[in-house]
PDB file of C-alpha atoms in Angstrom:
ATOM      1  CA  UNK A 408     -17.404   9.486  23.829  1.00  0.00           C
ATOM      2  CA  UNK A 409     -15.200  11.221  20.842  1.00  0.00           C
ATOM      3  CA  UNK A 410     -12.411  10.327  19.149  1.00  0.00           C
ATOM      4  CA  UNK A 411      -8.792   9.333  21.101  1.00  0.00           C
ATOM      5  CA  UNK A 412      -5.482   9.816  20.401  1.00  0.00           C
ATOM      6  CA  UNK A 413      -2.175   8.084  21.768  1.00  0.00           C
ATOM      7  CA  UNK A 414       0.763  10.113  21.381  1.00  0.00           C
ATOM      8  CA  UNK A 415       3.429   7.620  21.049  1.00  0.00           C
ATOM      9  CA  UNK A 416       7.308   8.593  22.577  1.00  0.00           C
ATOM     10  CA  UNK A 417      10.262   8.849  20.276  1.00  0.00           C
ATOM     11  CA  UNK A 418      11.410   4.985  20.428  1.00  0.00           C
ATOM     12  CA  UNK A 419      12.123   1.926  18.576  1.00  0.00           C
ATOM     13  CA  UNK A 420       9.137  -0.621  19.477  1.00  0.00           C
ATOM     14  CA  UNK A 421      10.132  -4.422  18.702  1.00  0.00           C
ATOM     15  CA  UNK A 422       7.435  -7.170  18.144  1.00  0.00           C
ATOM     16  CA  UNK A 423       4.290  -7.508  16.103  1.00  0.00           C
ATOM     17  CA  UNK A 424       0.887  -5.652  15.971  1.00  0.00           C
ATOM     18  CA  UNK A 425      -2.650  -7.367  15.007  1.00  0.00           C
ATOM     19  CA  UNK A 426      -5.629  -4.900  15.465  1.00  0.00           C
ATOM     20  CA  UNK A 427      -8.986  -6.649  15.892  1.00  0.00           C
ATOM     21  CA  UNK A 428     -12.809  -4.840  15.628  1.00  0.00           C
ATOM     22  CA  UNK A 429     -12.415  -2.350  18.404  1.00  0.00           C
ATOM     23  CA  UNK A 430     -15.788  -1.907  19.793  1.00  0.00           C
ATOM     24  CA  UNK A 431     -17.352   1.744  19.731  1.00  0.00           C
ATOM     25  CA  UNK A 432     -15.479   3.048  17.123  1.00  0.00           C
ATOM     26  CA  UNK A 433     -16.888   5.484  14.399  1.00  0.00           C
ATOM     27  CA  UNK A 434     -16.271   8.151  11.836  1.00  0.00           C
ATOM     28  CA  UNK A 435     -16.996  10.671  14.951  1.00  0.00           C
ATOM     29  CA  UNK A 436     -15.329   7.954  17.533  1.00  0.00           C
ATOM     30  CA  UNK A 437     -12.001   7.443  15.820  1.00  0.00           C
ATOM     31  CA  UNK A 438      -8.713   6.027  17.139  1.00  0.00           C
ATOM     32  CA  UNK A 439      -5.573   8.208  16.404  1.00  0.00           C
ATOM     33  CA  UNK A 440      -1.756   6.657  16.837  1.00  0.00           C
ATOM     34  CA  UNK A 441       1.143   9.563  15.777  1.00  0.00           C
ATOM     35  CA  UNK A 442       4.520  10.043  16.628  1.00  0.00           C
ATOM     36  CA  UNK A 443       4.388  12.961  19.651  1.00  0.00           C
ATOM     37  CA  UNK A 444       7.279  15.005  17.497  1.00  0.00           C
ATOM     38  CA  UNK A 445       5.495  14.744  14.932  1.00  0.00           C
ATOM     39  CA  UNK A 446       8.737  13.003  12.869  1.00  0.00           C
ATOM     40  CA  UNK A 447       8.308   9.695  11.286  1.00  0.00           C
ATOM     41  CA  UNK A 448      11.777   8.508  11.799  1.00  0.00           C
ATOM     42  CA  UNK A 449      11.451   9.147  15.968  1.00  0.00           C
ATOM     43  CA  UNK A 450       9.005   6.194  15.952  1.00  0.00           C
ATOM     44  CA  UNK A 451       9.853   2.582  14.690  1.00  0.00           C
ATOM     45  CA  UNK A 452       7.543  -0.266  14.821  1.00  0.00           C
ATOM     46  CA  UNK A 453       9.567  -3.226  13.502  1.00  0.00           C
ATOM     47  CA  UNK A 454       9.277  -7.157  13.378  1.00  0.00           C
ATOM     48  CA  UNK A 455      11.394 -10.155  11.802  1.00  0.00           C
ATOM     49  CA  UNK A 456       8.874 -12.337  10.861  1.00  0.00           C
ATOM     50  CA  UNK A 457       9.866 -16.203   9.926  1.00  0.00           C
ATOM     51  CA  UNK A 458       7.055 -17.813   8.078  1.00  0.00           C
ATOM     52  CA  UNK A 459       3.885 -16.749   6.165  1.00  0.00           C
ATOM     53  CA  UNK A 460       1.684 -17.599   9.316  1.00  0.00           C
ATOM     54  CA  UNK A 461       3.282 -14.569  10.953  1.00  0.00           C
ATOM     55  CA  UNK A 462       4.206 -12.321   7.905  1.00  0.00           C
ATOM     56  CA  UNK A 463       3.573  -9.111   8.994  1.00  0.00           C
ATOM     57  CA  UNK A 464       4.744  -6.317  11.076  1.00  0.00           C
ATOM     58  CA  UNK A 465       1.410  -4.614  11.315  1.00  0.00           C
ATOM     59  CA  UNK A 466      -2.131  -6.209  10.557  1.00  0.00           C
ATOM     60  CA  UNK A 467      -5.456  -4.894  10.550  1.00  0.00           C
ATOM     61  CA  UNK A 468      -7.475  -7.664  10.906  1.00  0.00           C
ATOM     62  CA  UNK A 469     -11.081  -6.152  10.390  1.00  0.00           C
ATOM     63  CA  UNK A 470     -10.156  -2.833  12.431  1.00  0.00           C
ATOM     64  CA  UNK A 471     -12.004   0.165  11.478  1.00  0.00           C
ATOM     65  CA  UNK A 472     -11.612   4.050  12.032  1.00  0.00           C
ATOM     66  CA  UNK A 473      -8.050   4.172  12.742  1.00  0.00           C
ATOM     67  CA  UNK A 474      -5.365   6.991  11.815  1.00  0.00           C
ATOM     68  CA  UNK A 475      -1.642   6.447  11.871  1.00  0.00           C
ATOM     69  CA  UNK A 476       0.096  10.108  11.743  1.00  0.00           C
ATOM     70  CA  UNK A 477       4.294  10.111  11.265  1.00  0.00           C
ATOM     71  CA  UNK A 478       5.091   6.241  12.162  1.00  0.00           C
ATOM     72  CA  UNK A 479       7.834   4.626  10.424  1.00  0.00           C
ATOM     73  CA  UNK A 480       6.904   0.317  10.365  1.00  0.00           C
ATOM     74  CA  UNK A 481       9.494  -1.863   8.616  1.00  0.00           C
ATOM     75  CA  UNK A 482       9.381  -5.783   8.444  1.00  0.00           C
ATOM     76  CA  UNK A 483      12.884  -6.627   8.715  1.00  0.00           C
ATOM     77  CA  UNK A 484      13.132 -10.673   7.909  1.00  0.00           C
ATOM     78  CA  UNK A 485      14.904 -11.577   4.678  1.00  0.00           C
ATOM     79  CA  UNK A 486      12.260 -13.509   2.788  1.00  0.00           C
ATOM     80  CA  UNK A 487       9.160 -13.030   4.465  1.00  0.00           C
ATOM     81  CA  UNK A 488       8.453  -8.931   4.515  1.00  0.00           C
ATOM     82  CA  UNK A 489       5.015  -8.017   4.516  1.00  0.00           C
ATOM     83  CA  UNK A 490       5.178  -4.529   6.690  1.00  0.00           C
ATOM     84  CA  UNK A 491       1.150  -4.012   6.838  1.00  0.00           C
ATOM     85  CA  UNK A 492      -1.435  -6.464   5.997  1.00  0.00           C
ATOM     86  CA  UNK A 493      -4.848  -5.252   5.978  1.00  0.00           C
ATOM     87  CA  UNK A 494      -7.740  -8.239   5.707  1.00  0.00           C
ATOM     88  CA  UNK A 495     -11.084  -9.095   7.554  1.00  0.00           C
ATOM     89  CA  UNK A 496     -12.997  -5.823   6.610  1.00  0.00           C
ATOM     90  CA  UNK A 497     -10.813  -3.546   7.908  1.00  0.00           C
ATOM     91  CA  UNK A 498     -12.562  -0.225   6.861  1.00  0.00           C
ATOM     92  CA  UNK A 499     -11.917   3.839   6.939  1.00  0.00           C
ATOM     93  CA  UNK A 500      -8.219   3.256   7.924  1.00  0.00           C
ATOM     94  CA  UNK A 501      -5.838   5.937   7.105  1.00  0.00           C
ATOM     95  CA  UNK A 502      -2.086   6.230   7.003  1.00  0.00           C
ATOM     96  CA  UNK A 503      -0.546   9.805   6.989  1.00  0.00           C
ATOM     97  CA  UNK A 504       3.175  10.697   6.595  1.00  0.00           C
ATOM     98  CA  UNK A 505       4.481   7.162   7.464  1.00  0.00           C
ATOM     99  CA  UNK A 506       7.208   5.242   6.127  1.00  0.00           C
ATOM    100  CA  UNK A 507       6.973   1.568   4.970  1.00  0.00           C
ATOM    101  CA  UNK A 508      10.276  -0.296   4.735  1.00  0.00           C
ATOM    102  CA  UNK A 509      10.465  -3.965   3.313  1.00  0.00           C
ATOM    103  CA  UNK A 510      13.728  -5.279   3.957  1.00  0.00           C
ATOM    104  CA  UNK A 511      15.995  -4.666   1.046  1.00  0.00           C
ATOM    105  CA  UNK A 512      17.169  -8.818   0.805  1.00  0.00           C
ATOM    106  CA  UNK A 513      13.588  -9.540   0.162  1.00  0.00           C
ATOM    107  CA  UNK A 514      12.957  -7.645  -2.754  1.00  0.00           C
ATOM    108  CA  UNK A 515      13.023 -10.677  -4.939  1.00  0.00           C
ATOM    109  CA  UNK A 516      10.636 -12.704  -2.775  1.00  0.00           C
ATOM    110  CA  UNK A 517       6.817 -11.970  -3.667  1.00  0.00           C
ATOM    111  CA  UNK A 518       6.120 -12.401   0.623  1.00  0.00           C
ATOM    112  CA  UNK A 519       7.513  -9.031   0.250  1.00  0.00           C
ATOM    113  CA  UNK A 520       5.354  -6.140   0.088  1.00  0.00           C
ATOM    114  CA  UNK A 521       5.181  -2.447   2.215  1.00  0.00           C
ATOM    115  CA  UNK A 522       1.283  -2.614   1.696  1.00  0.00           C
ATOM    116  CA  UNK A 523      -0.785  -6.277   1.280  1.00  0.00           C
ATOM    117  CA  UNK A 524      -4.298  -6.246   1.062  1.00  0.00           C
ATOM    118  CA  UNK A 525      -6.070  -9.832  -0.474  1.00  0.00           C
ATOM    119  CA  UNK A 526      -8.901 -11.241  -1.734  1.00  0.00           C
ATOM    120  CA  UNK A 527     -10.937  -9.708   0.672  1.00  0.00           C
ATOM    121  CA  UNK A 528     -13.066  -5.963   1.141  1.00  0.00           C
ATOM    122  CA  UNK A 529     -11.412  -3.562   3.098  1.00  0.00           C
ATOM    123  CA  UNK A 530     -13.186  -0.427   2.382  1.00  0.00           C
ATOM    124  CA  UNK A 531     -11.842   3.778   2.476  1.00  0.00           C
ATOM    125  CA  UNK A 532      -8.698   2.532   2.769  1.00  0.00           C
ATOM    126  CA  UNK A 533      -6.037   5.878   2.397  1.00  0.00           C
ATOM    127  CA  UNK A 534      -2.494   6.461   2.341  1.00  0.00           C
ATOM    128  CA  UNK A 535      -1.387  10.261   1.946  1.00  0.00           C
ATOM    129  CA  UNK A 536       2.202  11.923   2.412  1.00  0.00           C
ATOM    130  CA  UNK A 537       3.605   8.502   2.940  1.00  0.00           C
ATOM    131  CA  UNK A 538       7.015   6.577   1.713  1.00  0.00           C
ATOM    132  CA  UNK A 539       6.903   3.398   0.659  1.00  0.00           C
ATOM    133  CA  UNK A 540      10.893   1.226   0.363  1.00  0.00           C
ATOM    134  CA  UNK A 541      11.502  -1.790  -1.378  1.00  0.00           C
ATOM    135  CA  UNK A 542       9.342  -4.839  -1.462  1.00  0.00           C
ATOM    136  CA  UNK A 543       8.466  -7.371  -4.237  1.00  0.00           C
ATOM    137  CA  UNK A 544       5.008  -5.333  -4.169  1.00  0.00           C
ATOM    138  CA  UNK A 545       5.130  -1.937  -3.708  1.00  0.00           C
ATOM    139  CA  UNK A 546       1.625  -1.388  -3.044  1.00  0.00           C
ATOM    140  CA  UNK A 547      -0.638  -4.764  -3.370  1.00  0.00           C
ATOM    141  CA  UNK A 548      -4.382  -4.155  -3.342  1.00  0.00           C
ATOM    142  CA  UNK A 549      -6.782  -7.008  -4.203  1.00  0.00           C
ATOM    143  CA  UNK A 550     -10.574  -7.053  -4.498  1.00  0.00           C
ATOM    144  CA  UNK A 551     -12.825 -10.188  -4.078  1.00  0.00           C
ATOM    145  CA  UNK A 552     -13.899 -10.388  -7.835  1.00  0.00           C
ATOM    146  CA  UNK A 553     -15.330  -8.425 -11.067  1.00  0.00           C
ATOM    147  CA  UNK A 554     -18.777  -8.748  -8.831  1.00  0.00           C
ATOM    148  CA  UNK A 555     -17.496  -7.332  -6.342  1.00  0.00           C
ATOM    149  CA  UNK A 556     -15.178  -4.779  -6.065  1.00  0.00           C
ATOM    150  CA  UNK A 557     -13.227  -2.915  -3.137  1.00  0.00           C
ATOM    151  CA  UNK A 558     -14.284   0.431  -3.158  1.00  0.00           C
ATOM    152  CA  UNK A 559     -13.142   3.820  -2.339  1.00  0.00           C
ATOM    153  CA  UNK A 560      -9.139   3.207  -1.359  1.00  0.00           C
ATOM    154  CA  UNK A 561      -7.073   7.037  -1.532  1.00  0.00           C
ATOM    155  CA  UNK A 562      -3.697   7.199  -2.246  1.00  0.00           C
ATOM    156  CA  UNK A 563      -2.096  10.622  -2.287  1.00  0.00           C
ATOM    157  CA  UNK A 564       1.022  12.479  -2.841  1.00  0.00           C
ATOM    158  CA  UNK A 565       3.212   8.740  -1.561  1.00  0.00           C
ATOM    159  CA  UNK A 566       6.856   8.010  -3.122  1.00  0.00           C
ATOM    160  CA  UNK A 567       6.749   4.384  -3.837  1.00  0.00           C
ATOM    161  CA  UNK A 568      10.737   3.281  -4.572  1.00  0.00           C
ATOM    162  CA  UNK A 569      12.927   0.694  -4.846  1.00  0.00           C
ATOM    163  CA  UNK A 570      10.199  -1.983  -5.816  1.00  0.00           C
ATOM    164  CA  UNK A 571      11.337  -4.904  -7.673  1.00  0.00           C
ATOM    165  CA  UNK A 572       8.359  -6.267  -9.615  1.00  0.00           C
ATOM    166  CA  UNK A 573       4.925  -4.307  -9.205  1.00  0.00           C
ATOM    167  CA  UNK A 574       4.737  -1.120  -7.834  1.00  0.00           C
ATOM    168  CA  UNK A 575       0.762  -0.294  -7.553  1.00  0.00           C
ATOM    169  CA  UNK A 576      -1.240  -3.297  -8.187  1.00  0.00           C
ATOM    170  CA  UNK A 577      -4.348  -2.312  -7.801  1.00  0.00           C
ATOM    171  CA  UNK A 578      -6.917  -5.609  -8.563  1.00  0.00           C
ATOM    172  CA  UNK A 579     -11.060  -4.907  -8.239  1.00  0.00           C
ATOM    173  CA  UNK A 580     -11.300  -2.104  -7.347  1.00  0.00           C
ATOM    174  CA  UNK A 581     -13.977   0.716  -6.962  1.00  0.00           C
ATOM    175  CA  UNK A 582     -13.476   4.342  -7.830  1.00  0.00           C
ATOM    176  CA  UNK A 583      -9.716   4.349  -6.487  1.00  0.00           C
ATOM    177  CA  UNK A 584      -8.355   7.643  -6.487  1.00  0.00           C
ATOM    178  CA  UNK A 585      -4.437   7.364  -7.625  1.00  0.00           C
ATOM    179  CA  UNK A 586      -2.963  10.843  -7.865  1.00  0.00           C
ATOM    180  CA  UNK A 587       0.269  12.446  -7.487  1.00  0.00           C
ATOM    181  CA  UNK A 588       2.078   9.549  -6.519  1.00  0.00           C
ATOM    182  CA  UNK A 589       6.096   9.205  -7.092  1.00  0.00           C
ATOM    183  CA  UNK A 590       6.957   5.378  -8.573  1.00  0.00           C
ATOM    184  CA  UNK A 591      10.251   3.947  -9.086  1.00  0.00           C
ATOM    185  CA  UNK A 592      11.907   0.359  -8.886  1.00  0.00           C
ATOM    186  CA  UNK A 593      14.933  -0.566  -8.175  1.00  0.00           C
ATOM    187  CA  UNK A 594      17.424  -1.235 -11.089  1.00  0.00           C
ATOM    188  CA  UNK A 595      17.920  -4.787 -10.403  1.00  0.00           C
ATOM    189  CA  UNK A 596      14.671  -5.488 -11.810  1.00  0.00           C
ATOM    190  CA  UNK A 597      13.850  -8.289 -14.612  1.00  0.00           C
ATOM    191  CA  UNK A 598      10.448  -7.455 -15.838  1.00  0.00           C
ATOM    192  CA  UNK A 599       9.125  -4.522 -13.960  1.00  0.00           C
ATOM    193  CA  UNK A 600       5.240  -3.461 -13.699  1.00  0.00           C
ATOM    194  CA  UNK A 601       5.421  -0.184 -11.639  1.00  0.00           C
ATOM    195  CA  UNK A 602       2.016   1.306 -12.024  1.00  0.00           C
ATOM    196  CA  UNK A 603      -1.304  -1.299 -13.029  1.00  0.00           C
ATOM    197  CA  UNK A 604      -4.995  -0.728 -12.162  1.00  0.00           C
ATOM    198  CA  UNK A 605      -7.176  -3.614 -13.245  1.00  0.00           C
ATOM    199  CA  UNK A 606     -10.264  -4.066 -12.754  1.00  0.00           C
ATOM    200  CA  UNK A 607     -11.375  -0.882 -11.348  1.00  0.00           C
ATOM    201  CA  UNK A 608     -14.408   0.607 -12.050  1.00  0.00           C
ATOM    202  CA  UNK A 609     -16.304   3.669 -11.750  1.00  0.00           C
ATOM    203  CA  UNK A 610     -14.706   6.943 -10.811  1.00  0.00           C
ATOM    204  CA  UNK A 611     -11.352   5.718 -10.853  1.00  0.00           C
ATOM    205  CA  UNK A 612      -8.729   8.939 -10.946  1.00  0.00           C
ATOM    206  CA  UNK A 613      -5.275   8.485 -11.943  1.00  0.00           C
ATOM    207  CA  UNK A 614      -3.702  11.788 -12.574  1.00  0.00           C
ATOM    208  CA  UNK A 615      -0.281  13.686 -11.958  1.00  0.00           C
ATOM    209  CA  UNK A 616       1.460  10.693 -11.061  1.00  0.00           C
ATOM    210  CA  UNK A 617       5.372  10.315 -12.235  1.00  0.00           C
ATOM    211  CA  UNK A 618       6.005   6.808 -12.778  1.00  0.00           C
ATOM    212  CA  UNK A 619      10.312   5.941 -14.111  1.00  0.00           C
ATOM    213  CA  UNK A 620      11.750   2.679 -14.313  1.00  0.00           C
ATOM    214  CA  UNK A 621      15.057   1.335 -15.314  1.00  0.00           C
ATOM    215  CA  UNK A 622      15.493  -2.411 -15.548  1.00  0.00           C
ATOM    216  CA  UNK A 623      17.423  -5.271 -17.107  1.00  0.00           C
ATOM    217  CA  UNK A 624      14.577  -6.870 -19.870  1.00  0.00           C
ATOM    218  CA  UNK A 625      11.314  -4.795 -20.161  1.00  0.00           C
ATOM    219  CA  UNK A 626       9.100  -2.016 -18.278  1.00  0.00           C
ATOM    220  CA  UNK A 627       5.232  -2.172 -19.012  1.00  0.00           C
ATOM    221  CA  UNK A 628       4.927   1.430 -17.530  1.00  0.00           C
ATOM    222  CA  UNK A 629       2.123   2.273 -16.939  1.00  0.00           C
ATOM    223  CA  UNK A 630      -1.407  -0.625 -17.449  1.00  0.00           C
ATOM    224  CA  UNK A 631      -5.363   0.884 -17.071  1.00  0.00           C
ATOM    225  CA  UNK A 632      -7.137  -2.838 -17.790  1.00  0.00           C
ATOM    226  CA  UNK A 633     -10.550  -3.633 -17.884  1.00  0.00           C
ATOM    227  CA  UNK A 634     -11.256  -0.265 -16.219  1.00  0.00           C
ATOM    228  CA  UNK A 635     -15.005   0.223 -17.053  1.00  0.00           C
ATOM    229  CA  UNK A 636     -17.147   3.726 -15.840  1.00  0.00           C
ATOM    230  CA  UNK A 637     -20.293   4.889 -16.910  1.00  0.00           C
ATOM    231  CA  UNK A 638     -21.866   8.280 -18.735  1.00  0.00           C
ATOM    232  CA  UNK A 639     -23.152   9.203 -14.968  1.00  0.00           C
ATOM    233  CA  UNK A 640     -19.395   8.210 -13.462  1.00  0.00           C
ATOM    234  CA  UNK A 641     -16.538   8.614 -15.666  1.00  0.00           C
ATOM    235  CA  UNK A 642     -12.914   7.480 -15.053  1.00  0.00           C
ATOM    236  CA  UNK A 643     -10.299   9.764 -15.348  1.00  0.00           C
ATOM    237  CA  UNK A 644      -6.907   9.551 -16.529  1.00  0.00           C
ATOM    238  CA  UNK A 645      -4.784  12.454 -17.224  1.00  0.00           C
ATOM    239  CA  UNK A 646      -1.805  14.176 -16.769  1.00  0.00           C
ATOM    240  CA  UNK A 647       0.739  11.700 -15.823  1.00  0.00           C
ATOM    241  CA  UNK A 648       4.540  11.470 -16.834  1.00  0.00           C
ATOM    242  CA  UNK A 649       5.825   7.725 -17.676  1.00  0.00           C
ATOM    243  CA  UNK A 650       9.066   6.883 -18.468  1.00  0.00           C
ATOM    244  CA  UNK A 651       9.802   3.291 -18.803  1.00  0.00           C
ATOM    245  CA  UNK A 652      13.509   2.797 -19.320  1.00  0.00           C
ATOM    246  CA  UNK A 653      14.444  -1.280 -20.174  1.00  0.00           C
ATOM    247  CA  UNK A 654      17.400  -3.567 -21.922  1.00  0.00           C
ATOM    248  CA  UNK A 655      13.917  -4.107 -24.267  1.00  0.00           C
TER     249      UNK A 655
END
C-alpha cells in the first residue's frame, strides 16, 4: 500500500464525475489526480448540466483523502452551474492550483456556484493556489448547525472573481483558516456580499485577504457574525484591505 497518483494527459474530458468512499484510503494511502504538465489550462474537466438532480461537474459524495494538483473543471450550462459539490462526509480533500469556472450566463442564478458544500460535514476541506470565475456563489460553505459545526476547511492564496452575489460564504464553521485570498465581483452586481464568515467558531483566521467590489446599489464588504472563540482559542482577524465601492 501507499499513496497513488494518476497523471492525467493534456486533454479536454467531457461528462460528469461523482466520487464515492474509496475503500483503503488514508492520510498515508492518499489518491492524487494532476495535470502531467503540470499546467491547469492543459486539463479540462467540463459538464452542461440541465437540472438540479445533476448540477454538478464534479461531486465528492463522501470521498476522502483525495488531491487535485493543476486541473481546470468548469460547469458550462446556463442556469444550472455548480462546478464542484462536495456532500456525504467527504473529508481531507484538497484542491491545489486549479481553476473553477461557472459559466458566465449563470451568474445571476443562485444554482451557480465554483465551490457548493451544504448542510452537511465535510471535514479538512482545502483549496490553495486556486482560481475561482464567476458563479452566483463564489465559494459556498455550509455547516449542519450552531451545534455542530464543520471544522477545519483551508483556503489559501485563491483569486475568487467575477462573483455576482456572495463571494465566501462561509456558514458553521470550525476554526476556518481564510488568508490571503484575492475577492472581487463582477460589476453587474445589485447587492454584493463578497467576503462573510458566520457562524464560525474557534480559531478562525482571516488575515491578508484583499477583498474590492464595485456594484450598482450597496457592498457589505467584508461580515465576521456570530464568530465566537475562547481565552484558550482565539480568533484572529487582521490585516486585511476592503474596499467596497457601491451606487450606495
Amino acid at each position: 500500500g501507499g499513496p497513488v497518483t494518476f497523471n492525467v494527459n493534456p486533454g479536454t474530458y467531457t461528462g460528469q464525475l461523482t466520487i464515492p468512499p474509496i475503500m483503503g484510503v488514508s492520510a498515508s494511502q492518499s489518491i492524487t489526480f494532476q495535470s502531467v504538465t503540470g499546467n491547469a489550462s492543459d486539463v479540462v474537466v467540463k459538464y452542461n448540466a440541465s437540472s438540479t438532480s445533476n448540477n454538478w461537474t464534479m461531486k465528492l459524495n463522501g470521498a476522502d483523502y483525495l488531491t487535485f494538483n493543476n486541473i481546470t473543471f468548469k460547469a458550462e450550462d446556463s442556469a444550472y452551474a455548480y462546478v464542484v459539490h462536495i456532500t456525504g462526509g467527504a473529508d481531507y480533500n484538497s484542491f491545489e492550483g486549479c481553476v473553477f469556472i461557472s459559466q458566465p450566463m449563470a451568474r445571476t442564478n443562485s444554482y451557480s456556484a465554483c465551490i457548493y458544500d451544504n448542510t452537511g460535514l465535510d471535514h479538512y476541506n482545502s483549496f490553495t493556489n486556486c482560481e475561482m470565475w464567476n458563479g452566483y456563489y463564489s465559494v459556498y460553505a455550509y455547516g449542519s448547525g450552531s451545534t455542530s459545526l464543520q471544522g477545519g476547511w483551508i483556503f489559501s492564496n485563491n483569486l475568487l472573481k467575477d462573483f455576482y452575489y456572495y463571494g465566501l460564504y462561509f456558514y458553521y464553521q470550525m476554526a476556518p483558516v481564510i488568508n490571503e485570498n484575492i475577492v472581487q465581483n463582477h460589476p453587474s452586481s445589485g447587492y454584493v456580499y463578497p467576503f462573510n464568515a458566520m457562524y464560525c467558531d474557534g480559531e478562525l483566521q482571516v488575515t491578508k485577504n484583499r477583498v474590492s467590489t464595485s456594484c450598482t446599489s450597496q457592498s457589505y464588504g467584508m461580515r465576521i457574525y456570530y464568530c465566537d472563540a475562547a481565552d484558550t482559542a482565539k480568533g484572529l482577524v487582521a490585516n486585511n484591505m476592503v474596499v467596497a465601492g457601491g451606487a450606495n
